[in-house]
Amino acid sequence: MISLQIATTLNPRPKLSSFFVLILLAAFLMATGCKQSIPSPKPVTPVSSLTPTSPIPGIFRDVTSEAGIRFQLSNGATGNFYYAESTPGGCAFLDYNRDGLPDVFLVQAGSLVQSQGQPPRPHCALYRNDGGGHFTDVTHEARLDFDQGYAQGVAIGDFNNDGFSDIFITGLNGCFLLQNDGAGHFLNVTAKAGVGETGQNRYATSAAFGDYDGDGFLDLVILHYTKWTVATDKVCFNAKNKKSYCSPEVYEPVIPTLYHNNGDGTFTDVTHSAGLDKIKGRGLGVTWIDYNQDGKEDLYIANDLMPNNLYKNLGNGRFEEVGLVSGVAYGADGKTLAGMGIAVGDYTNEGWESLIVTNFSGQPNSVYKATASGLFEDNTYASGIGSVSLPYLAFGVSFLDFDRDGWRDLVVGDGHIDPNVAESSPNVTYEQPKLLFRNTGDGKFVSMKDELGDMAHPRVTRGLAVGDYDNDGRLDVLANNVNESVELFHNESHDTNHWIELKLEGVKTNRDGAGSLVWITAGGKRYFAECRLGSSYASSSDSRLFFGLGTTTKVDSLEIRWLDGTRQKFTSPLNVDGGYRLREGGQPQADPSFHSVAINKTDHKKMDHKN
Amino acid sequence: MSMLRLLKNRRIQSLLLALGVVVASFWWWRTRPSPALQSYNQGKSLELVKMTGEALDAYKEAIRLDARFAPPYRAMAELATANGETAASIGWWKAFLERDPKAEHALCRLAQAEALNGLEKPAMKDAERELIQDPTCSRAHLALGILYARKSEATPAIEHLSVASKAYPDDPQIQLVYGKVLTLSGNYAQAEPTLKHIIEKDKRHAAPYLWLGYLFARRSTLPEDQKQAETFLRQALRLQPELPDANYELGRLLLLQQRAKEAAPLLQKAVLRKRHNVAALYSLAQAYTTLGQKESALQTQKAFRRESDFAARERVLLKSYVVNPNDIEIQLQLGLLELERGEPQAALIFLRSASLASPKDARISTALQKAEQLMKQQDPAPSKTP
């Protein structure tokens, strides 16, 4: 081959003068261009100046303002692009005062680096549901107005079985367990419980209560994102050479923590003995799910750019990772995806709960359809969700049968992490609308983009929770948005379908009924759901079980398997369009907080109670 | 009158004659073909009769005679490009541009060479500079399209490739790149005619069938689209039975249609042809699981985990490498990773580069030796005995 290597003498390279020009150019860029490329921090809009955006007709109406909720999640971004700014924060529906009306808890992050002379960091907020669609900020009177650090997520659960929902807040270098005293106050019992996660590099994102050993007390799993501190933050740039948030891959993954509830107000770290210390991850989404219905709560974790984990509960206090074998660890082509949030639900009404994992933009939201064999099929594209979700970076996600036709639909909260993303990826935006998918009943979903209503307003959504806050039998949606007002969406679907809601109350098993499996039969169809306390992203939805029933006007039978294996079956018809409370070992009682329902008294006596 | 008198003066006449000679000589000197130009022209003539070696010498002579004379640099750059020595061509293009900064389409040629040699940032910059000079330069659009496609930035990639595609409607490679980017970005309606156009020109080209199969498999779950996908993929395999991506795509399609028995052999083939194909390993493991072949499923899952782990580690290291290509530690880590993966050839690229920068580093030398040994084992010298 003829060599064409250029002789150095014939290739006058930039000499000293050019070198100086380069230095000057670099200095000029450093002095001007680089500074300009870092966006100035987005000022946190004072809550008082928040104005509602113009309403968009559709299924969901933004009622935040008229409900009296004035809250804005601040991630404290200052233009430094600290990694942790991309992950706050969650939200929750909980009934803290047991009046039957779901209240609202909102996670706040605030300033990441607190320096002297700075105003105090804002704290999370609790809004009491007063009924009539109105909420009151009770953060102060509930004694929740203290510095909770740079909070990330929330988990709700009655850890001491006193009947009142307790709150667990996750955060950077510290978590908080807040015990509900039943009188409207929350006591900080973190230290006593031993779940403070105060060690270095404890970047806790999502957490969830669940009773993995079936001893009647809720245990707690806490995910950690990466080994990260402000001091170890790295500087990264996007495709347009603008400073941006780094890929999680530049930080070391970490293991989750599993705390066993000792039943005396204290917890023991059992991560090692449970076998959860073997696989590191970048955990963002977590949920308890009895995927194989063996009566033991298994654990599913969505990891960012690492395989998702499904921990099968072996029943002896240990877990075995079966994510790959079960088909829920990777994307359809074996790629690791950027898992964020998790939705769980039986969307095919085949009696098994499937999993949906939200991912980064450019990746589809994964749909893992459950089968009776305990294996999952990847239905990402076949379900119709995959291709629609590609441009969106999604975090919070939940199933909800918004039109009560008996087929679980899906809502997804989107929003990119890079404020400058549109410059490098013109078809991707920082603020994004939510996605609503209607389940067509044949294993497929269609996007409801023209009927989103106010959900179409682009936001940077992180936490998302679902609940029927006004007990009208239509599931509403709560979304916590970065540097913008929280959104409470009222479901205004015009359908005339029927429904039923169930509130479980464990006696021998945990008070919340977590891990209990419920089957109802109505109109010749069988519906299934598991009672769980946390999913989505860093959030907790209304723990009552909601079943849309289509045109069916009565429930023929109700069957429940409590976590200890006890089964109860009620074969007398239940009236539809109302809520019931079901205490373990007792009869379904009409929930007085629902206006329309009354249990059919003649049928009540016929109820067959089988233990 | 006085002027005539002056001209009659013999001394003045001699002076004017001398001046005329000087001017004429200067004019002749200015317009004569320079030796450098002569050598350059000679080189061009030699190139025309395919005497490339001799042409090369003539260009070198032209440069020696006049280092500021630009055309032979361009000629050398063109020759290097034609000869596949794109790395060498970069230096020649740069040298040419220093001498003739406004030369037509030289920047885009430089950009192309830079892109081919992994110098993505300068390539992008040069192509963009070319477009400022000439917004219609199709080569610059092509280079930018490919560069954006590599960065997974579909929108600008499509914008640029669309211009290049119109400029070269019958170039199957350009049409294929365009069709592929359109397909991968979900622009199925545009991708379909682009890919079909390539087939119209050449029915024996397997790649467009593969991408049409890919497209139809993902466009919808309608049975007719799925069937069409299968037809295209089978045609791709008829034309090129060992095409690994076509084997994988068809295997994947059949697996999703619950036809694991038919999918398994195709996926096996895909894995055999591309042993680091994470996607094929994943699907094959699923096929074995569905078929109840537990042992094979376990083994394939193990292989998948290994490859998936390698891919993840490589991705992280390559991200750092792009930012710090001269970092010896990153080069060493990449070399070691490739060694662990059983790819000594890839390892050598990183280890040789690290060794040049740090020849006394024992870790690098050991790894380099190991890679060279493995290369010999994998590719033994041909036996001398008949």
Short mmCIF file of C-alpha atoms in Angstrom, two decimals, chain A residues 83-232:
data_model
loop_
_atom_site.label_atom_id
_atom_site.label_comp_id
_atom_site.label_asym_id
_atom_site.label_seq_id
_atom_site.Cartn_x
_atom_site.Cartn_y
_atom_site.Cartn_z
CA TYR A 83 -27.14 15.40 40.83
CA ALA A 84 -29.73 15.12 43.61
CA GLU A 85 -31.76 18.01 42.20
CA SER A 86 -33.26 15.74 39.57
CA THR A 87 -35.06 13.36 41.92
CA PRO A 88 -37.41 15.12 44.41
CA GLY A 89 -40.13 14.58 45.27
CA GLY A 90 -43.02 12.31 46.05
CA CYS A 91 -46.56 12.80 47.26
CA ALA A 92 -49.24 10.78 48.99
CA PHE A 93 -52.91 10.33 49.71
CA LEU A 94 -53.47 9.23 53.31
CA ASP A 95 -56.36 9.39 55.72
CA TYR A 96 -54.40 10.57 58.76
CA ASN A 97 -57.44 11.53 60.85
CA ARG A 98 -59.57 8.52 59.88
CA ASP A 99 -62.52 10.58 58.71
CA GLY A 100 -62.79 8.57 55.51
CA LEU A 101 -61.56 11.44 53.37
CA PRO A 102 -58.10 11.08 51.85
CA ASP A 103 -55.74 13.86 52.93
CA VAL A 104 -52.68 14.97 51.03
CA PHE A 105 -48.99 14.87 51.93
CA LEU A 106 -46.46 16.68 49.75
CA VAL A 107 -42.70 16.23 49.80
CA GLN A 108 -40.48 19.31 49.80
CA ALA A 109 -36.75 19.42 49.08
CA GLY A 110 -35.64 23.06 49.12
CA SER A 111 -32.05 24.15 49.20
CA LEU A 112 -29.47 21.41 48.79
CA VAL A 113 -26.62 23.38 50.30
CA GLN A 114 -27.70 25.31 53.39
CA SER A 115 -25.43 28.16 54.29
CA GLN A 116 -25.54 30.69 57.11
CA GLY A 117 -27.89 33.58 56.64
CA GLN A 118 -30.05 31.66 54.22
CA PRO A 119 -33.76 31.46 55.01
CA PRO A 120 -34.75 28.15 56.63
CA ARG A 121 -35.32 25.26 54.29
CA PRO A 122 -38.98 24.73 53.42
CA HIS A 123 -40.57 21.57 54.81
CA CYS A 124 -43.04 18.98 53.59
CA ALA A 125 -46.72 19.81 53.88
CA LEU A 126 -49.83 18.05 55.12
CA TYR A 127 -53.23 19.16 53.85
CA ARG A 128 -56.32 17.97 55.68
CA ASN A 129 -59.30 17.09 53.53
CA ASP A 130 -62.21 19.08 54.98
CA GLY A 131 -64.75 17.56 52.63
CA GLY A 132 -66.60 19.49 49.99
CA GLY A 133 -63.48 19.52 47.86
CA HIS A 134 -61.57 21.78 50.24
CA PHE A 135 -58.27 21.21 52.00
CA THR A 136 -56.55 23.03 54.86
CA ASP A 137 -52.82 23.25 55.45
CA VAL A 138 -52.34 21.57 58.83
CA THR A 139 -48.57 21.15 58.63
CA HIS A 140 -47.98 23.36 61.65
CA GLU A 141 -50.66 21.92 63.89
CA ALA A 142 -49.61 18.40 62.91
CA ARG A 143 -46.09 19.35 64.09
CA LEU A 144 -44.59 18.66 60.71
CA ASP A 145 -43.08 22.11 60.22
CA PHE A 146 -39.49 21.20 61.04
CA ASP A 147 -36.43 20.86 58.81
CA GLN A 148 -36.71 17.49 57.12
CA GLY A 149 -33.52 17.94 55.10
CA TYR A 150 -33.45 17.57 51.36
CA ALA A 151 -36.45 15.23 51.23
CA GLN A 152 -37.15 12.95 48.29
CA GLY A 153 -40.08 10.65 48.86
CA VAL A 154 -42.79 9.45 51.16
CA ALA A 155 -44.19 6.13 52.33
CA ILE A 156 -47.41 5.74 54.26
CA GLY A 157 -48.23 2.88 56.63
CA ASP A 158 -49.56 2.16 60.10
CA PHE A 159 -46.35 0.70 61.48
CA ASN A 160 -47.65 0.35 65.07
CA ASN A 161 -51.12 -0.94 64.15
CA ASP A 162 -52.92 1.75 66.15
CA GLY A 163 -55.25 2.50 63.26
CA PHE A 164 -53.64 5.77 62.31
CA SER A 165 -51.47 6.18 59.24
CA ASP A 166 -47.84 7.07 59.94
CA ILE A 167 -45.50 8.85 57.58
CA PHE A 168 -41.99 7.97 56.48
CA ILE A 169 -40.00 10.61 54.62
CA THR A 170 -36.92 9.65 52.61
CA GLY A 171 -34.14 12.08 51.87
CA LEU A 172 -30.53 12.82 51.36
CA ASN A 173 -28.46 11.80 54.39
CA GLY A 174 -31.48 11.31 56.60
CA CYS A 175 -34.98 9.89 56.75
CA PHE A 176 -37.82 10.49 59.20
CA LEU A 177 -40.40 8.19 60.73
CA LEU A 178 -43.31 10.25 61.96
CA GLN A 179 -45.76 8.47 64.20
CA ASN A 180 -49.37 9.58 64.07
CA ASP A 181 -50.59 10.03 67.67
CA GLY A 182 -54.25 9.83 66.64
CA ALA A 183 -54.87 13.36 67.87
CA GLY A 184 -53.74 15.11 64.72
CA HIS A 185 -50.05 15.27 65.57
CA PHE A 186 -47.01 13.45 64.30
CA LEU A 187 -44.15 12.52 66.60
CA ASN A 188 -40.65 12.16 65.25
CA VAL A 189 -39.75 8.63 66.37
CA THR A 190 -36.91 8.15 63.89
CA ALA A 191 -34.16 7.74 66.45
CA LYS A 192 -36.08 5.28 68.60
CA ALA A 193 -37.15 3.27 65.56
CA GLY A 194 -33.60 3.24 64.20
CA VAL A 195 -34.55 4.00 60.61
CA GLY A 196 -32.86 7.39 60.25
CA GLU A 197 -30.47 6.31 57.48
CA THR A 198 -28.12 9.02 58.68
CA GLY A 199 -24.87 7.47 57.47
CA GLN A 200 -22.79 8.99 54.73
CA ASN A 201 -23.83 8.45 51.13
CA ARG A 202 -27.39 7.60 52.12
CA TYR A 203 -29.32 9.01 49.22
CA ALA A 204 -32.74 7.53 49.92
CA THR A 205 -35.37 7.90 47.19
CA SER A 206 -38.38 5.59 47.44
CA ALA A 207 -39.52 3.54 50.40
CA ALA A 208 -42.45 1.22 50.96
CA PHE A 209 -44.12 -0.48 53.91
CA GLY A 210 -44.98 -4.16 53.61
CA ASP A 211 -45.10 -7.17 55.90
CA TYR A 212 -42.60 -9.55 54.34
CA ASP A 213 -42.58 -12.07 57.19
CA GLY A 214 -46.32 -11.96 57.86
CA ASP A 215 -45.87 -11.23 61.59
CA GLY A 216 -48.58 -8.58 61.54
CA PHE A 217 -46.23 -5.60 61.63
CA LEU A 218 -45.25 -3.52 58.63
CA ASP A 219 -41.59 -3.73 57.67
CA LEU A 220 -39.88 -1.09 55.62
CA VAL A 221 -37.71 -1.15 52.53
CA ILE A 222 -35.71 1.93 51.57
CA LEU A 223 -34.00 2.42 48.22
CA HIS A 224 -30.84 4.38 47.68
CA TYR A 225 -30.03 5.97 44.38
CA THR A 226 -26.22 6.17 44.28
CA LYS A 227 -23.19 6.95 46.40
CA TRP A 228 -23.39 10.70 46.13
CA THR A 229 -22.75 13.81 48.16
CA VAL A 230 -22.46 17.47 47.18
CA ALA A 231 -18.71 17.11 47.69
CA THR A 232 -18.41 14.18 45.28
#
